[in-house]
PDB file of N, CA, C and O in Angstrom:
ATOM      1  N   ASP R  19     122.116 -61.350 -12.169  1.00 77.00           N
ATOM      2  CA  ASP R  19     123.313 -60.672 -11.683  1.00 77.00           C
ATOM      3  C   ASP R  19     124.584 -61.432 -12.029  1.00 77.00           C
ATOM      4  O   ASP R  19     125.669 -61.008 -11.636  1.00 77.00           O
ATOM      5  N   GLY R  20     124.455 -62.572 -12.685  1.00 82.00           N
ATOM      6  CA  GLY R  20     125.630 -63.304 -13.126  1.00 82.00           C
ATOM      7  C   GLY R  20     126.211 -64.274 -12.115  1.00 82.00           C
ATOM      8  O   GLY R  20     127.352 -64.677 -12.234  1.00 82.00           O
ATOM      9  N   TYR R  21     125.446 -64.671 -11.113  1.00 84.00           N
ATOM     10  CA  TYR R  21     125.960 -65.661 -10.163  1.00 84.00           C
ATOM     11  C   TYR R  21     124.934 -66.764  -9.971  1.00 84.00           C
ATOM     12  O   TYR R  21     123.763 -66.600 -10.264  1.00 84.00           O
ATOM     13  N   ARG R  22     125.425 -67.887  -9.470  1.00 81.00           N
ATOM     14  CA  ARG R  22     124.547 -69.026  -9.213  1.00 81.00           C
ATOM     15  C   ARG R  22     124.600 -69.362  -7.741  1.00 81.00           C
ATOM     16  O   ARG R  22     125.578 -69.097  -7.061  1.00 81.00           O
ATOM     17  N   GLU R  23     123.535 -69.996  -7.284  1.00 84.00           N
ATOM     18  CA  GLU R  23     123.446 -70.338  -5.873  1.00 84.00           C
ATOM     19  C   GLU R  23     122.668 -71.648  -5.731  1.00 84.00           C
ATOM     20  O   GLU R  23     121.653 -71.838  -6.393  1.00 84.00           O
ATOM     21  N   VAL R  24     123.151 -72.541  -4.894  1.00 86.00           N
ATOM     22  CA  VAL R  24     122.428 -73.776  -4.621  1.00 86.00           C
ATOM     23  C   VAL R  24     121.295 -73.447  -3.658  1.00 86.00           C
ATOM     24  O   VAL R  24     121.522 -72.887  -2.585  1.00 86.00           O
ATOM     25  N   LEU R  25     120.080 -73.772  -4.048  1.00 89.00           N
ATOM     26  CA  LEU R  25     118.909 -73.451  -3.234  1.00 89.00           C
ATOM     27  C   LEU R  25     118.472 -74.605  -2.350  1.00 89.00           C
ATOM     28  O   LEU R  25     117.824 -74.400  -1.343  1.00 89.00           O
ATOM     29  N   GLY R  26     118.812 -75.807  -2.750  1.00 91.00           N
ATOM     30  CA  GLY R  26     118.430 -76.957  -1.951  1.00 91.00           C
ATOM     31  C   GLY R  26     118.925 -78.238  -2.596  1.00 91.00           C
ATOM     32  O   GLY R  26     119.254 -78.271  -3.773  1.00 91.00           O
ATOM     33  N   ALA R  27     118.947 -79.286  -1.822  1.00 91.00           N
ATOM     34  CA  ALA R  27     119.326 -80.612  -2.308  1.00 91.00           C
ATOM     35  C   ALA R  27     118.483 -81.633  -1.561  1.00 91.00           C
ATOM     36  O   ALA R  27     118.143 -81.435  -0.395  1.00 91.00           O
ATOM     37  N   ALA R  28     118.147 -82.706  -2.244  1.00 89.00           N
ATOM     38  CA  ALA R  28     117.343 -83.756  -1.617  1.00 89.00           C
ATOM     39  C   ALA R  28     117.751 -85.101  -2.196  1.00 89.00           C
ATOM     40  O   ALA R  28     118.121 -85.203  -3.367  1.00 89.00           O
ATOM     41  N   GLU R  29     117.681 -86.097  -1.378  1.00 87.00           N
ATOM     42  CA  GLU R  29     117.958 -87.454  -1.811  1.00 87.00           C
ATOM     43  C   GLU R  29     116.657 -88.068  -2.278  1.00 87.00           C
ATOM     44  O   GLU R  29     115.611 -87.908  -1.625  1.00 87.00           O
ATOM     45  N   GLY R  30     116.693 -88.748  -3.383  1.00 80.00           N
ATOM     46  CA  GLY R  30     115.470 -89.359  -3.882  1.00 80.00           C
ATOM     47  C   GLY R  30     115.764 -90.539  -4.777  1.00 80.00           C
ATOM     48  O   GLY R  30     116.855 -90.665  -5.320  1.00 80.00           O
ATOM     49  N   MET R  31     114.775 -91.375  -4.927  1.00 79.00           N
ATOM     50  CA  MET R  31     114.931 -92.580  -5.737  1.00 79.00           C
ATOM     51  C   MET R  31     114.380 -92.416  -7.146  1.00 79.00           C
ATOM     52  O   MET R  31     114.685 -93.182  -8.024  1.00 79.00           O
ATOM     53  N   LYS R  32     113.513 -91.406  -7.351  1.00 86.00           N
ATOM     54  CA  LYS R  32     112.866 -91.241  -8.646  1.00 86.00           C
ATOM     55  C   LYS R  32     112.953 -89.782  -9.090  1.00 86.00           C
ATOM     56  O   LYS R  32     113.138 -88.892  -8.283  1.00 86.00           O
ATOM     57  N   GLU R  33     112.751 -89.594 -10.374  1.00 88.00           N
ATOM     58  CA  GLU R  33     112.662 -88.236 -10.915  1.00 88.00           C
ATOM     59  C   GLU R  33     111.290 -88.029 -11.517  1.00 88.00           C
ATOM     60  O   GLU R  33     111.140 -87.354 -12.527  1.00 88.00           O
ATOM     61  N   ASP R  34     110.260 -88.584 -10.887  1.00 93.00           N
ATOM     62  CA  ASP R  34     108.908 -88.445 -11.401  1.00 93.00           C
ATOM     63  C   ASP R  34     108.304 -87.114 -10.954  1.00 93.00           C
ATOM     64  O   ASP R  34     108.885 -86.373 -10.163  1.00 93.00           O
ATOM     65  N   LYS R  35     107.136 -86.820 -11.487  1.00 94.00           N
ATOM     66  CA  LYS R  35     106.478 -85.552 -11.192  1.00 94.00           C
ATOM     67  C   LYS R  35     106.245 -85.370  -9.698  1.00 94.00           C
ATOM     68  O   LYS R  35     106.501 -84.305  -9.144  1.00 94.00           O
ATOM     69  N   ALA R  36     105.765 -86.412  -9.022  1.00 94.00           N
ATOM     70  CA  ALA R  36     105.465 -86.302  -7.593  1.00 94.00           C
ATOM     71  C   ALA R  36     106.705 -85.930  -6.784  1.00 94.00           C
ATOM     72  O   ALA R  36     106.635 -85.109  -5.863  1.00 94.00           O
ATOM     73  N   SER R  37     107.848 -86.507  -7.121  1.00 93.00           N
ATOM     74  CA  SER R  37     109.093 -86.188  -6.412  1.00 93.00           C
ATOM     75  C   SER R  37     109.490 -84.735  -6.625  1.00 93.00           C
ATOM     76  O   SER R  37     109.892 -84.050  -5.684  1.00 93.00           O
ATOM     77  N   TRP R  38     109.384 -84.274  -7.878  1.00 94.00           N
ATOM     78  CA  TRP R  38     109.752 -82.886  -8.172  1.00 94.00           C
ATOM     79  C   TRP R  38     108.774 -81.896  -7.546  1.00 94.00           C
ATOM     80  O   TRP R  38     109.183 -80.851  -7.041  1.00 94.00           O
ATOM     81  N   VAL R  39     107.490 -82.206  -7.578  1.00 95.00           N
ATOM     82  CA  VAL R  39     106.504 -81.326  -6.943  1.00 95.00           C
ATOM     83  C   VAL R  39     106.817 -81.206  -5.458  1.00 95.00           C
ATOM     84  O   VAL R  39     106.821 -80.106  -4.895  1.00 95.00           O
ATOM     85  N   SER R  40     107.115 -82.322  -4.818  1.00 94.00           N
ATOM     86  CA  SER R  40     107.454 -82.311  -3.396  1.00 94.00           C
ATOM     87  C   SER R  40     108.693 -81.443  -3.128  1.00 94.00           C
ATOM     88  O   SER R  40     108.716 -80.636  -2.196  1.00 94.00           O
ATOM     89  N   PHE R  41     109.713 -81.579  -3.958  1.00 95.00           N
ATOM     90  CA  PHE R  41     110.938 -80.795  -3.785  1.00 95.00           C
ATOM     91  C   PHE R  41     110.677 -79.307  -3.996  1.00 95.00           C
ATOM     92  O   PHE R  41     111.103 -78.471  -3.195  1.00 95.00           O
ATOM     93  N   PHE R  42     109.965 -78.964  -5.062  1.00 96.00           N
ATOM     94  CA  PHE R  42     109.679 -77.553  -5.338  1.00 96.00           C
ATOM     95  C   PHE R  42     108.795 -76.941  -4.255  1.00 96.00           C
ATOM     96  O   PHE R  42     108.979 -75.786  -3.871  1.00 96.00           O
ATOM     97  N   GLN R  43     107.825 -77.701  -3.759  1.00 97.00           N
ATOM     98  CA  GLN R  43     106.983 -77.186  -2.674  1.00 97.00           C
ATOM     99  C   GLN R  43     107.794 -76.990  -1.395  1.00 97.00           C
ATOM    100  O   GLN R  43     107.552 -76.051  -0.640  1.00 97.00           O
ATOM    101  N   TRP R  44     108.749 -77.856  -1.157  1.00 96.00           N
ATOM    102  CA  TRP R  44     109.648 -77.701  -0.010  1.00 96.00           C
ATOM    103  C   TRP R  44     110.436 -76.394  -0.135  1.00 96.00           C
ATOM    104  O   TRP R  44     110.564 -75.644   0.828  1.00 96.00           O
ATOM    105  N   LEU R  45     110.931 -76.106  -1.351  1.00 96.00           N
ATOM    106  CA  LEU R  45     111.653 -74.842  -1.568  1.00 96.00           C
ATOM    107  C   LEU R  45     110.732 -73.649  -1.343  1.00 96.00           C
ATOM    108  O   LEU R  45     111.129 -72.663  -0.714  1.00 96.00           O
ATOM    109  N   ARG R  46     109.503 -73.731  -1.851  1.00 96.00           N
ATOM    110  CA  ARG R  46     108.543 -72.635  -1.634  1.00 96.00           C
ATOM    111  C   ARG R  46     108.254 -72.451  -0.153  1.00 96.00           C
ATOM    112  O   ARG R  46     108.128 -71.332   0.333  1.00 96.00           O
ATOM    113  N   GLY R  47     108.147 -73.551   0.566  1.00 96.00           N
ATOM    114  CA  GLY R  47     107.906 -73.489   1.999  1.00 96.00           C
ATOM    115  C   GLY R  47     109.048 -72.836   2.763  1.00 96.00           C
ATOM    116  O   GLY R  47     108.851 -72.279   3.845  1.00 96.00           O
ATOM    117  N   ARG R  48     110.242 -72.897   2.206  1.00 95.00           N
ATOM    118  CA  ARG R  48     111.406 -72.256   2.814  1.00 95.00           C
ATOM    119  C   ARG R  48     111.519 -70.791   2.403  1.00 95.00           C
ATOM    120  O   ARG R  48     112.452 -70.102   2.789  1.00 95.00           O
ATOM    121  N   GLY R  49     110.567 -70.321   1.573  1.00 95.00           N
ATOM    122  CA  GLY R  49     110.549 -68.905   1.225  1.00 95.00           C
ATOM    123  C   GLY R  49     110.907 -68.568  -0.204  1.00 95.00           C
ATOM    124  O   GLY R  49     110.959 -67.399  -0.574  1.00 95.00           O
ATOM    125  N   LEU R  50     111.159 -69.577  -1.035  1.00 94.00           N
ATOM    126  CA  LEU R  50     111.489 -69.297  -2.431  1.00 94.00           C
ATOM    127  C   LEU R  50     110.251 -68.781  -3.155  1.00 94.00           C
ATOM    128  O   LEU R  50     109.188 -69.396  -3.128  1.00 94.00           O
ATOM    129  N   ASN R  51     110.393 -67.638  -3.805  1.00 93.00           N
ATOM    130  CA  ASN R  51     109.294 -67.098  -4.606  1.00 93.00           C
ATOM    131  C   ASN R  51     109.869 -66.256  -5.732  1.00 93.00           C
ATOM    132  O   ASN R  51     111.064 -66.009  -5.780  1.00 93.00           O
ATOM    133  N   GLY R  52     109.048 -65.861  -6.651  1.00 93.00           N
ATOM    134  CA  GLY R  52     109.492 -65.043  -7.768  1.00 93.00           C
ATOM    135  C   GLY R  52     110.359 -65.796  -8.758  1.00 93.00           C
ATOM    136  O   GLY R  52     111.174 -65.192  -9.449  1.00 93.00           O
ATOM    137  N   VAL R  53     110.176 -67.103  -8.863  1.00 93.00           N
ATOM    138  CA  VAL R  53     110.982 -67.909  -9.787  1.00 93.00           C
ATOM    139  C   VAL R  53     110.618 -67.539 -11.219  1.00 93.00           C
ATOM    140  O   VAL R  53     109.453 -67.586 -11.608  1.00 93.00           O
ATOM    141  N   LYS R  54     111.612 -67.166 -12.000  1.00 93.00           N
ATOM    142  CA  LYS R  54     111.390 -66.769 -13.386  1.00 93.00           C
ATOM    143  C   LYS R  54     111.912 -67.796 -14.377  1.00 93.00           C
ATOM    144  O   LYS R  54     111.447 -67.873 -15.499  1.00 93.00           O
ATOM    145  N   LEU R  55     112.929 -68.584 -13.966  1.00 91.00           N
ATOM    146  CA  LEU R  55     113.558 -69.534 -14.883  1.00 91.00           C
ATOM    147  C   LEU R  55     114.024 -70.757 -14.111  1.00 91.00           C
ATOM    148  O   LEU R  55     114.635 -70.633 -13.047  1.00 91.00           O
ATOM    149  N   VAL R  56     113.734 -71.927 -14.667  1.00 91.00           N
ATOM    150  CA  VAL R  56     114.236 -73.188 -14.133  1.00 91.00           C
ATOM    151  C   VAL R  56     115.034 -73.848 -15.249  1.00 91.00           C
ATOM    152  O   VAL R  56     114.555 -73.975 -16.374  1.00 91.00           O
ATOM    153  N   VAL R  57     116.261 -74.259 -14.956  1.00 90.00           N
ATOM    154  CA  VAL R  57     117.125 -74.907 -15.933  1.00 90.00           C
ATOM    155  C   VAL R  57     117.291 -76.363 -15.527  1.00 90.00           C
ATOM    156  O   VAL R  57     117.590 -76.658 -14.370  1.00 90.00           O
ATOM    157  N   GLY R  58     117.074 -77.282 -16.458  1.00 88.00           N
ATOM    158  CA  GLY R  58     117.177 -78.692 -16.133  1.00 88.00           C
ATOM    159  C   GLY R  58     117.556 -79.545 -17.324  1.00 88.00           C
ATOM    160  O   GLY R  58     117.814 -79.047 -18.422  1.00 88.00           O
ATOM    161  N   ASP R  59     117.558 -80.860 -17.092  1.00 87.00           N
ATOM    162  CA  ASP R  59     118.026 -81.815 -18.093  1.00 87.00           C
ATOM    163  C   ASP R  59     116.917 -82.412 -18.951  1.00 87.00           C
ATOM    164  O   ASP R  59     117.106 -83.409 -19.614  1.00 87.00           O
ATOM    165  N   LYS R  60     115.759 -81.806 -18.948  1.00 83.00           N
ATOM    166  CA  LYS R  60     114.580 -82.219 -19.711  1.00 83.00           C
ATOM    167  C   LYS R  60     113.925 -83.466 -19.143  1.00 83.00           C
ATOM    168  O   LYS R  60     113.279 -84.224 -19.841  1.00 83.00           O
ATOM    169  N   CYS R  61     114.082 -83.674 -17.868  1.00 87.00           N
ATOM    170  CA  CYS R  61     113.380 -84.753 -17.172  1.00 87.00           C
ATOM    171  C   CYS R  61     111.887 -84.424 -17.212  1.00 87.00           C
ATOM    172  O   CYS R  61     111.471 -83.335 -16.828  1.00 87.00           O
ATOM    173  N   LEU R  62     111.082 -85.355 -17.715  1.00 91.00           N
ATOM    174  CA  LEU R  62     109.652 -85.079 -17.885  1.00 91.00           C
ATOM    175  C   LEU R  62     108.961 -84.770 -16.560  1.00 91.00           C
ATOM    176  O   LEU R  62     108.071 -83.929 -16.510  1.00 91.00           O
ATOM    177  N   GLY R  63     109.367 -85.438 -15.492  1.00 94.00           N
ATOM    178  CA  GLY R  63     108.788 -85.153 -14.183  1.00 94.00           C
ATOM    179  C   GLY R  63     109.046 -83.724 -13.755  1.00 94.00           C
ATOM    180  O   GLY R  63     108.171 -83.056 -13.203  1.00 94.00           O
ATOM    181  N   MET R  64     110.248 -83.235 -14.018  1.00 92.00           N
ATOM    182  CA  MET R  64     110.594 -81.852 -13.670  1.00 92.00           C
ATOM    183  C   MET R  64     109.787 -80.872 -14.513  1.00 92.00           C
ATOM    184  O   MET R  64     109.262 -79.890 -13.993  1.00 92.00           O
ATOM    185  N   LEU R  65     109.685 -81.143 -15.793  1.00 92.00           N
ATOM    186  CA  LEU R  65     108.927 -80.251 -16.675  1.00 92.00           C
ATOM    187  C   LEU R  65     107.484 -80.089 -16.204  1.00 92.00           C
ATOM    188  O   LEU R  65     106.958 -78.978 -16.167  1.00 92.00           O
ATOM    189  N   GLU R  66     106.848 -81.190 -15.840  1.00 94.00           N
ATOM    190  CA  GLU R  66     105.463 -81.133 -15.378  1.00 94.00           C
ATOM    191  C   GLU R  66     105.346 -80.419 -14.033  1.00 94.00           C
ATOM    192  O   GLU R  66     104.415 -79.651 -13.809  1.00 94.00           O
ATOM    193  N   ALA R  67     106.298 -80.669 -13.142  1.00 95.00           N
ATOM    194  CA  ALA R  67     106.260 -80.065 -11.808  1.00 95.00           C
ATOM    195  C   ALA R  67     106.490 -78.566 -11.852  1.00 95.00           C
ATOM    196  O   ALA R  67     105.868 -77.811 -11.099  1.00 95.00           O
ATOM    197  N   VAL R  68     107.367 -78.100 -12.728  1.00 94.00           N
ATOM    198  CA  VAL R  68     107.625 -76.662 -12.843  1.00 94.00           C
ATOM    199  C   VAL R  68     106.333 -75.942 -13.181  1.00 94.00           C
ATOM    200  O   VAL R  68     105.981 -74.933 -12.563  1.00 94.00           O
ATOM    201  N   GLY R  69     105.597 -76.459 -14.151  1.00 93.00           N
ATOM    202  CA  GLY R  69     104.341 -75.831 -14.548  1.00 93.00           C
ATOM    203  C   GLY R  69     103.300 -75.814 -13.451  1.00 93.00           C
ATOM    204  O   GLY R  69     102.484 -74.903 -13.375  1.00 93.00           O
ATOM    205  N   GLU R  70     103.328 -76.804 -12.589  1.00 95.00           N
ATOM    206  CA  GLU R  70     102.349 -76.882 -11.508  1.00 95.00           C
ATOM    207  C   GLU R  70     102.712 -75.994 -10.321  1.00 95.00           C
ATOM    208  O   GLU R  70     101.866 -75.302  -9.777  1.00 95.00           O
ATOM    209  N   VAL R  71     103.961 -76.019  -9.913  1.00 96.00           N
ATOM    210  CA  VAL R  71     104.379 -75.300  -8.701  1.00 96.00           C
ATOM    211  C   VAL R  71     104.796 -73.859  -8.993  1.00 96.00           C
ATOM    212  O   VAL R  71     104.540 -72.964  -8.190  1.00 96.00           O
ATOM    213  N   PHE R  72     105.430 -73.647 -10.133  1.00 95.00           N
ATOM    214  CA  PHE R  72     105.882 -72.306 -10.522  1.00 95.00           C
ATOM    215  C   PHE R  72     105.313 -71.967 -11.907  1.00 95.00           C
ATOM    216  O   PHE R  72     106.056 -71.896 -12.893  1.00 95.00           O
ATOM    217  N   PRO R  73     104.007 -71.773 -12.015  1.00 95.00           N
ATOM    218  CA  PRO R  73     103.397 -71.574 -13.337  1.00 95.00           C
ATOM    219  C   PRO R  73     103.913 -70.348 -14.087  1.00 95.00           C
ATOM    220  O   PRO R  73     103.850 -70.304 -15.317  1.00 95.00           O
ATOM    221  N   GLU R  74     104.447 -69.369 -13.382  1.00 95.00           N
ATOM    222  CA  GLU R  74     104.961 -68.168 -14.038  1.00 95.00           C
ATOM    223  C   GLU R  74     106.384 -68.337 -14.562  1.00 95.00           C
ATOM    224  O   GLU R  74     106.885 -67.490 -15.303  1.00 95.00           O
ATOM    225  N   ALA R  75     107.042 -69.440 -14.196  1.00 95.00           N
ATOM    226  CA  ALA R  75     108.439 -69.656 -14.573  1.00 95.00           C
ATOM    227  C   ALA R  75     108.553 -70.277 -15.964  1.00 95.00           C
ATOM    228  O   ALA R  75     107.711 -71.055 -16.391  1.00 95.00           O
ATOM    229  N   LYS R  76     109.604 -69.931 -16.640  1.00 94.00           N
ATOM    230  CA  LYS R  76     109.941 -70.538 -17.927  1.00 94.00           C
ATOM    231  C   LYS R  76     110.937 -71.659 -17.657  1.00 94.00           C
ATOM    232  O   LYS R  76     111.643 -71.661 -16.655  1.00 94.00           O
ATOM    233  N   TYR R  77     111.003 -72.614 -18.583  1.00 91.00           N
ATOM    234  CA  TYR R  77     111.935 -73.735 -18.465  1.00 91.00           C
ATOM    235  C   TYR R  77     112.947 -73.652 -19.594  1.00 91.00           C
ATOM    236  O   TYR R  77     112.594 -73.378 -20.741  1.00 91.00           O
ATOM    237  N   GLN R  78     114.202 -73.904 -19.265  1.00 91.00           N
ATOM    238  CA  GLN R  78     115.267 -73.916 -20.264  1.00 91.00           C
ATOM    239  C   GLN R  78     116.079 -75.183 -20.083  1.00 91.00           C
ATOM    240  O   GLN R  78     116.425 -75.554 -18.964  1.00 91.00           O
ATOM    241  N   ARG R  79     116.371 -75.834 -21.170  1.00 89.00           N
ATOM    242  CA  ARG R  79     117.178 -77.043 -21.094  1.00 89.00           C
ATOM    243  C   ARG R  79     118.634 -76.686 -20.830  1.00 89.00           C
ATOM    244  O   ARG R  79     119.176 -75.727 -21.399  1.00 89.00           O
ATOM    245  N   CYS R  80     119.268 -77.464 -19.984  1.00 87.00           N
ATOM    246  CA  CYS R  80     120.679 -77.279 -19.660  1.00 87.00           C
ATOM    247  C   CYS R  80     121.513 -77.434 -20.932  1.00 87.00           C
ATOM    248  O   CYS R  80     121.339 -78.381 -21.695  1.00 87.00           O
ATOM    249  N   THR R  81     122.420 -76.520 -21.174  1.00 83.00           N
ATOM    250  CA  THR R  81     123.238 -76.535 -22.379  1.00 83.00           C
ATOM    251  C   THR R  81     124.098 -77.796 -22.461  1.00 83.00           C
ATOM    252  O   THR R  81     124.244 -78.388 -23.518  1.00 83.00           O
ATOM    253  N   VAL R  82     124.674 -78.220 -21.346  1.00 81.00           N
ATOM    254  CA  VAL R  82     125.514 -79.409 -21.336  1.00 81.00           C
ATOM    255  C   VAL R  82     124.709 -80.633 -21.772  1.00 81.00           C
ATOM    256  O   VAL R  82     125.142 -81.406 -22.623  1.00 81.00           O
ATOM    257  N   HIS R  83     123.509 -80.811 -21.214  1.00 70.00           N
ATOM    258  CA  HIS R  83     122.682 -81.950 -21.598  1.00 70.00           C
ATOM    259  C   HIS R  83     122.226 -81.839 -23.059  1.00 70.00           C
ATOM    260  O   HIS R  83     122.135 -82.843 -23.765  1.00 70.00           O
ATOM    261  N   PHE R  84     121.960 -80.642 -23.500  1.00 71.00           N
ATOM    262  CA  PHE R  84     121.546 -80.446 -24.889  1.00 71.00           C
ATOM    263  C   PHE R  84     122.644 -80.916 -25.847  1.00 71.00           C
ATOM    264  O   PHE R  84     122.389 -81.652 -26.778  1.00 71.00           O
ATOM    265  N   TYR R  85     123.879 -80.506 -25.608  1.00 78.00           N
ATOM    266  CA  TYR R  85     124.987 -80.880 -26.489  1.00 78.00           C
ATOM    267  C   TYR R  85     125.335 -82.364 -26.385  1.00 78.00           C
ATOM    268  O   TYR R  85     125.714 -82.983 -27.364  1.00 78.00           O
ATOM    269  N   ARG R  86     125.206 -82.938 -25.189  1.00 77.00           N
ATOM    270  CA  ARG R  86     125.500 -84.371 -25.034  1.00 77.00           C
ATOM    271  C   ARG R  86     124.502 -85.239 -25.775  1.00 77.00           C
ATOM    272  O   ARG R  86     124.832 -86.324 -26.228  1.00 77.00           O
ATOM    273  N   ASN R  87     123.263 -84.772 -25.875  1.00 73.00           N
ATOM    274  CA  ASN R  87     122.247 -85.577 -26.562  1.00 73.00           C
ATOM    275  C   ASN R  87     122.211 -85.264 -28.037  1.00 73.00           C
ATOM    276  O   ASN R  87     121.508 -85.789 -28.794  1.00 73.00           O
TER     277      ASN R  87
END
């Protein structure tokens, strides 16, 4: 629909798979479902967690991070 919304925020020390799985499961526990697309900075932990928690979702690299790298 052309708008963005913050779904959640968490403080953390790492960006490993376990941290991302925990965060995504927390979002699912709050009622998030039907995720079709996750956009991120190509953090390997996030990539692995998306496939585990939201297997139907596609992943897209953030345009800003893509151009910066």
